Amino acid sequence: RAKEIKTKLGTLLQKPDSTIDFIIPYPEKPEKPPKVQKPSPEEALQWRDSLEKLLQNPYGLASFRSFLRSEFSEENAEFWVACEDYKKTKSPVKMAEKAKKIYEEFIQTEAPKEVNIDHFTKAVTMKNLVEPSPTSFDTAQKRIFALMEKDSLPRFVRSEFYHELIK
């Protein structure tokens, strides 16, 4: 995102006559979670101890993603969701297409939504993608899950997003 803005600013400075073509995007307002069944405060309270329960609840996932977006780390949840979808893919052709898309979007260096995984995990994932299978992204997905669980979940639980749900 910063790179995108820098490029637009650079172009603006070079061509003052075409400023109208380059409108710098403002960060979007946090989205309201979709109108799926709002969880009971009791149900939402369980999410403090279980990222898995949070991610499996459509309302919880939407709230968590809005929170991550506000922290500029939404790619972690997006990657997790993409991996879950990938694992359900039956057709080898579709699986290969999705694997390539996930790799290009989240794993490769300088990917638009590059997730923060260590060199070893990246290497294992790339090796797994030689022959895509339902488990190709498991190591990376587990790393990102652990990162969200240790890092993002505690901050989410302290956030206004979460406090609105348990009122």
PDB file of C-alpha atoms in Angstrom:
ATOM      1  CA  ARG A   1       0.000   0.000   0.000  1.00  0.00           C
ATOM      2  CA  ALA A   2       2.790   2.424   0.885  1.00  0.00           C
ATOM      3  CA  LYS A   3       4.592   1.524  -2.336  1.00  0.00           C
ATOM      4  CA  GLU A   4       1.399   2.217  -4.315  1.00  0.00           C
ATOM      5  CA  ILE A   5       1.002   5.662  -2.724  1.00  0.00           C
ATOM      6  CA  LYS A   6       4.708   6.468  -3.259  1.00  0.00           C
ATOM      7  CA  THR A   7       4.371   5.587  -6.961  1.00  0.00           C
ATOM      8  CA  LYS A   8       1.301   7.791  -7.324  1.00  0.00           C
ATOM      9  CA  LEU A   9       3.023  10.671  -5.521  1.00  0.00           C
ATOM     10  CA  GLY A  10       6.093  10.316  -7.746  1.00  0.00           C
ATOM     11  CA  THR A  11       3.895  10.480 -10.831  1.00  0.00           C
ATOM     12  CA  LEU A  12       2.044  13.477  -9.429  1.00  0.00           C
ATOM     13  CA  LEU A  13       5.276  15.369  -8.920  1.00  0.00           C
ATOM     14  CA  GLN A  14       6.422  14.659 -12.479  1.00  0.00           C
ATOM     15  CA  LYS A  15       3.181  15.567 -14.276  1.00  0.00           C
ATOM     16  CA  PRO A  16       1.364  18.400 -12.512  1.00  0.00           C
ATOM     17  CA  ASP A  17      -1.124  18.651 -15.406  1.00  0.00           C
ATOM     18  CA  SER A  18      -2.556  15.150 -14.852  1.00  0.00           C
ATOM     19  CA  THR A  19      -3.210  15.272 -11.102  1.00  0.00           C
ATOM     20  CA  ILE A  20      -6.867  14.436 -11.604  1.00  0.00           C
ATOM     21  CA  ASP A  21      -5.907  10.896 -12.744  1.00  0.00           C
ATOM     22  CA  PHE A  22      -4.149  10.084  -9.477  1.00  0.00           C
ATOM     23  CA  ILE A  23      -6.377  10.200  -6.474  1.00  0.00           C
ATOM     24  CA  ILE A  24      -4.689   8.812  -3.396  1.00  0.00           C
ATOM     25  CA  PRO A  25      -7.010   6.294  -1.777  1.00  0.00           C
ATOM     26  CA  TYR A  26      -7.977   6.840   1.822  1.00  0.00           C
ATOM     27  CA  PRO A  27      -7.941   3.808   4.097  1.00  0.00           C
ATOM     28  CA  GLU A  28     -11.447   2.371   4.111  1.00  0.00           C
ATOM     29  CA  LYS A  29     -13.627   2.755   7.162  1.00  0.00           C
ATOM     30  CA  PRO A  30     -13.781  -0.499   9.112  1.00  0.00           C
ATOM     31  CA  GLU A  31     -16.612  -2.542   7.642  1.00  0.00           C
ATOM     32  CA  LYS A  32     -19.542  -3.534   9.747  1.00  0.00           C
ATOM     33  CA  PRO A  33     -19.673  -7.304  10.064  1.00  0.00           C
ATOM     34  CA  PRO A  34     -22.209  -8.844   7.684  1.00  0.00           C
ATOM     35  CA  LYS A  35     -25.704  -9.214   9.050  1.00  0.00           C
ATOM     36  CA  VAL A  36     -25.251 -12.805  10.073  1.00  0.00           C
ATOM     37  CA  GLN A  37     -26.556 -13.949  13.420  1.00  0.00           C
ATOM     38  CA  LYS A  38     -24.859 -11.799  16.053  1.00  0.00           C
ATOM     39  CA  PRO A  39     -23.394 -14.126  18.664  1.00  0.00           C
ATOM     40  CA  SER A  40     -24.604 -14.088  22.228  1.00  0.00           C
ATOM     41  CA  PRO A  41     -22.194 -12.407  24.662  1.00  0.00           C
ATOM     42  CA  GLU A  42     -21.563 -15.907  26.111  1.00  0.00           C
ATOM     43  CA  GLU A  43     -20.578 -17.235  22.696  1.00  0.00           C
ATOM     44  CA  ALA A  44     -18.349 -14.222  22.007  1.00  0.00           C
ATOM     45  CA  LEU A  45     -16.688 -14.680  25.415  1.00  0.00           C
ATOM     46  CA  GLN A  46     -15.511 -18.163  24.310  1.00  0.00           C
ATOM     47  CA  TRP A  47     -13.440 -16.544  21.575  1.00  0.00           C
ATOM     48  CA  ARG A  48     -11.006 -15.187  24.158  1.00  0.00           C
ATOM     49  CA  ASP A  49      -9.651 -18.703  24.580  1.00  0.00           C
ATOM     50  CA  SER A  50     -10.247 -20.140  21.128  1.00  0.00           C
ATOM     51  CA  LEU A  51      -9.108 -18.522  17.908  1.00  0.00           C
ATOM     52  CA  GLU A  52     -10.533 -21.594  16.172  1.00  0.00           C
ATOM     53  CA  LYS A  53     -14.074 -20.886  17.456  1.00  0.00           C
ATOM     54  CA  LEU A  54     -13.680 -17.237  16.496  1.00  0.00           C
ATOM     55  CA  LEU A  55     -12.579 -18.061  12.927  1.00  0.00           C
ATOM     56  CA  GLN A  56     -15.350 -20.632  12.458  1.00  0.00           C
ATOM     57  CA  ASN A  57     -18.072 -18.142  13.367  1.00  0.00           C
ATOM     58  CA  PRO A  58     -18.935 -15.926  10.342  1.00  0.00           C
ATOM     59  CA  TYR A  59     -19.711 -12.941  12.571  1.00  0.00           C
ATOM     60  CA  GLY A  60     -16.578 -13.507  14.655  1.00  0.00           C
ATOM     61  CA  LEU A  61     -14.422 -13.842  11.543  1.00  0.00           C
ATOM     62  CA  ALA A  62     -15.876 -10.627  10.062  1.00  0.00           C
ATOM     63  CA  SER A  63     -15.299  -8.731  13.339  1.00  0.00           C
ATOM     64  CA  PHE A  64     -11.765 -10.100  13.653  1.00  0.00           C
ATOM     65  CA  ARG A  65     -10.990  -9.150  10.032  1.00  0.00           C
ATOM     66  CA  SER A  66     -12.295  -5.607  10.614  1.00  0.00           C
ATOM     67  CA  PHE A  67     -10.035  -5.393  13.655  1.00  0.00           C
ATOM     68  CA  LEU A  68      -7.029  -6.742  11.703  1.00  0.00           C
ATOM     69  CA  ARG A  69      -7.775  -4.268   8.889  1.00  0.00           C
ATOM     70  CA  SER A  70      -7.602  -1.456  11.451  1.00  0.00           C
ATOM     71  CA  GLU A  71      -4.138  -2.774  12.412  1.00  0.00           C
ATOM     72  CA  PHE A  72      -3.050  -3.326   8.799  1.00  0.00           C
ATOM     73  CA  SER A  73      -2.629  -7.084   9.296  1.00  0.00           C
ATOM     74  CA  GLU A  74      -5.742  -8.423   7.585  1.00  0.00           C
ATOM     75  CA  GLU A  75      -3.624 -10.558   5.248  1.00  0.00           C
ATOM     76  CA  ASN A  76      -3.196 -13.127   8.036  1.00  0.00           C
ATOM     77  CA  ALA A  77      -6.927 -13.856   8.287  1.00  0.00           C
ATOM     78  CA  GLU A  78      -7.313 -13.665   4.499  1.00  0.00           C
ATOM     79  CA  PHE A  79      -4.526 -16.213   4.073  1.00  0.00           C
ATOM     80  CA  TRP A  80      -6.089 -18.515   6.690  1.00  0.00           C
ATOM     81  CA  VAL A  81      -9.488 -18.323   4.930  1.00  0.00           C
ATOM     82  CA  ALA A  82      -7.866 -18.937   1.524  1.00  0.00           C
ATOM     83  CA  CYS A  83      -6.111 -22.043   2.921  1.00  0.00           C
ATOM     84  CA  GLU A  84      -9.372 -23.371   4.374  1.00  0.00           C
ATOM     85  CA  ASP A  85     -11.053 -22.924   0.994  1.00  0.00           C
ATOM     86  CA  TYR A  86      -8.071 -24.503  -0.782  1.00  0.00           C
ATOM     87  CA  LYS A  87      -8.235 -27.649   1.401  1.00  0.00           C
ATOM     88  CA  LYS A  88     -11.851 -28.242   0.337  1.00  0.00           C
ATOM     89  CA  THR A  89     -10.928 -28.193  -3.369  1.00  0.00           C
ATOM     90  CA  LYS A  90     -11.405 -31.578  -5.023  1.00  0.00           C
ATOM     91  CA  SER A  91     -10.331 -30.996  -8.641  1.00  0.00           C
ATOM     92  CA  PRO A  92      -6.535 -31.232  -9.157  1.00  0.00           C
ATOM     93  CA  VAL A  93      -6.752 -28.530 -11.864  1.00  0.00           C
ATOM     94  CA  LYS A  94      -8.660 -26.137  -9.583  1.00  0.00           C
ATOM     95  CA  MET A  95      -6.291 -26.993  -6.733  1.00  0.00           C
ATOM     96  CA  ALA A  96      -3.256 -26.084  -8.852  1.00  0.00           C
ATOM     97  CA  GLU A  97      -4.922 -22.791  -9.882  1.00  0.00           C
ATOM     98  CA  LYS A  98      -5.772 -21.890  -6.280  1.00  0.00           C
ATOM     99  CA  ALA A  99      -2.300 -22.907  -5.073  1.00  0.00           C
ATOM    100  CA  LYS A 100      -0.694 -20.580  -7.620  1.00  0.00           C
ATOM    101  CA  LYS A 101      -3.036 -17.727  -6.649  1.00  0.00           C
ATOM    102  CA  ILE A 102      -2.396 -18.195  -2.900  1.00  0.00           C
ATOM    103  CA  TYR A 103       1.354 -18.388  -3.507  1.00  0.00           C
ATOM    104  CA  GLU A 104       1.367 -15.209  -5.617  1.00  0.00           C
ATOM    105  CA  GLU A 105      -0.921 -13.289  -3.288  1.00  0.00           C
ATOM    106  CA  PHE A 106       0.488 -14.284   0.132  1.00  0.00           C
ATOM    107  CA  ILE A 107       3.742 -16.292   0.025  1.00  0.00           C
ATOM    108  CA  GLN A 108       6.153 -15.070  -2.632  1.00  0.00           C
ATOM    109  CA  THR A 109       8.575 -12.292  -1.701  1.00  0.00           C
ATOM    110  CA  GLU A 110       6.979  -8.883  -2.291  1.00  0.00           C
ATOM    111  CA  ALA A 111       3.531 -10.493  -2.685  1.00  0.00           C
ATOM    112  CA  PRO A 112       0.718  -7.901  -2.460  1.00  0.00           C
ATOM    113  CA  LYS A 113      -0.509  -9.406   0.842  1.00  0.00           C
ATOM    114  CA  GLU A 114       2.682 -11.164   1.928  1.00  0.00           C
ATOM    115  CA  VAL A 115       2.253 -12.995   5.229  1.00  0.00           C
ATOM    116  CA  ASN A 116       5.058 -12.998   7.752  1.00  0.00           C
ATOM    117  CA  ILE A 117       6.501 -16.516   7.696  1.00  0.00           C
ATOM    118  CA  ASP A 118      10.065 -17.604   8.308  1.00  0.00           C
ATOM    119  CA  HIS A 119      12.436 -18.752   5.575  1.00  0.00           C
ATOM    120  CA  PHE A 120      12.097 -22.443   6.509  1.00  0.00           C
ATOM    121  CA  THR A 121       8.283 -22.355   6.331  1.00  0.00           C
ATOM    122  CA  LYS A 122       8.426 -20.560   2.991  1.00  0.00           C
ATOM    123  CA  ALA A 123      10.863 -23.193   1.642  1.00  0.00           C
ATOM    124  CA  VAL A 124       8.666 -26.087   2.859  1.00  0.00           C
ATOM    125  CA  THR A 125       5.604 -24.459   1.278  1.00  0.00           C
ATOM    126  CA  MET A 126       7.357 -23.932  -2.047  1.00  0.00           C
ATOM    127  CA  LYS A 127       8.535 -27.568  -2.038  1.00  0.00           C
ATOM    128  CA  ASN A 128       4.951 -28.685  -1.309  1.00  0.00           C
ATOM    129  CA  LEU A 129       3.668 -26.687  -4.266  1.00  0.00           C
ATOM    130  CA  VAL A 130       5.665 -28.728  -6.788  1.00  0.00           C
ATOM    131  CA  GLU A 131       2.773 -31.184  -6.566  1.00  0.00           C
ATOM    132  CA  PRO A 132      -0.162 -29.327  -4.989  1.00  0.00           C
ATOM    133  CA  SER A 133      -2.126 -31.366  -2.444  1.00  0.00           C
ATOM    134  CA  PRO A 134      -4.692 -30.453   0.238  1.00  0.00           C
ATOM    135  CA  THR A 135      -1.822 -30.173   2.762  1.00  0.00           C
ATOM    136  CA  SER A 136       0.470 -27.925   0.664  1.00  0.00           C
ATOM    137  CA  PHE A 137      -0.093 -24.845   2.845  1.00  0.00           C
ATOM    138  CA  ASP A 138      -0.486 -26.611   6.214  1.00  0.00           C
ATOM    139  CA  THR A 139       2.881 -25.549   7.668  1.00  0.00           C
ATOM    140  CA  ALA A 140       2.421 -21.911   6.653  1.00  0.00           C
ATOM    141  CA  GLN A 141      -1.218 -21.896   7.773  1.00  0.00           C
ATOM    142  CA  LYS A 142      -0.246 -23.286  11.198  1.00  0.00           C
ATOM    143  CA  ARG A 143       2.450 -20.593  11.562  1.00  0.00           C
ATOM    144  CA  ILE A 144      -0.003 -17.816  10.700  1.00  0.00           C
ATOM    145  CA  PHE A 145      -2.661 -19.317  13.008  1.00  0.00           C
ATOM    146  CA  ALA A 146      -0.102 -19.364  15.853  1.00  0.00           C
ATOM    147  CA  LEU A 147       0.876 -15.771  15.086  1.00  0.00           C
ATOM    148  CA  MET A 148      -2.770 -14.620  15.174  1.00  0.00           C
ATOM    149  CA  GLU A 149      -3.403 -16.640  18.342  1.00  0.00           C
ATOM    150  CA  LYS A 150      -0.376 -15.258  20.224  1.00  0.00           C
ATOM    151  CA  ASP A 151      -0.385 -11.750  18.841  1.00  0.00           C
ATOM    152  CA  SER A 152      -3.638 -10.572  17.245  1.00  0.00           C
ATOM    153  CA  LEU A 153      -6.208 -12.421  19.379  1.00  0.00           C
ATOM    154  CA  PRO A 154      -5.111 -10.850  22.709  1.00  0.00           C
ATOM    155  CA  ARG A 155      -5.241  -7.375  21.115  1.00  0.00           C
ATOM    156  CA  PHE A 156      -8.633  -8.153  19.550  1.00  0.00           C
ATOM    157  CA  VAL A 157      -9.992  -9.234  22.940  1.00  0.00           C
ATOM    158  CA  ARG A 158      -8.907  -5.858  24.390  1.00  0.00           C
ATOM    159  CA  SER A 159     -10.363  -3.909  21.442  1.00  0.00           C
ATOM    160  CA  GLU A 160     -13.575  -1.937  21.089  1.00  0.00           C
ATOM    161  CA  PHE A 161     -14.621  -4.370  18.312  1.00  0.00           C
ATOM    162  CA  TYR A 162     -14.732  -7.195  20.846  1.00  0.00           C
ATOM    163  CA  HIS A 163     -16.156  -5.209  23.764  1.00  0.00           C
ATOM    164  CA  GLU A 164     -19.161  -4.319  21.596  1.00  0.00           C
ATOM    165  CA  LEU A 165     -19.863  -8.059  21.154  1.00  0.00           C
ATOM    166  CA  ILE A 166     -19.781  -9.036  24.825  1.00  0.00           C
ATOM    167  CA  LYS A 167     -21.993  -6.225  26.130  1.00  0.00           C
TER     168      LYS A 167
END
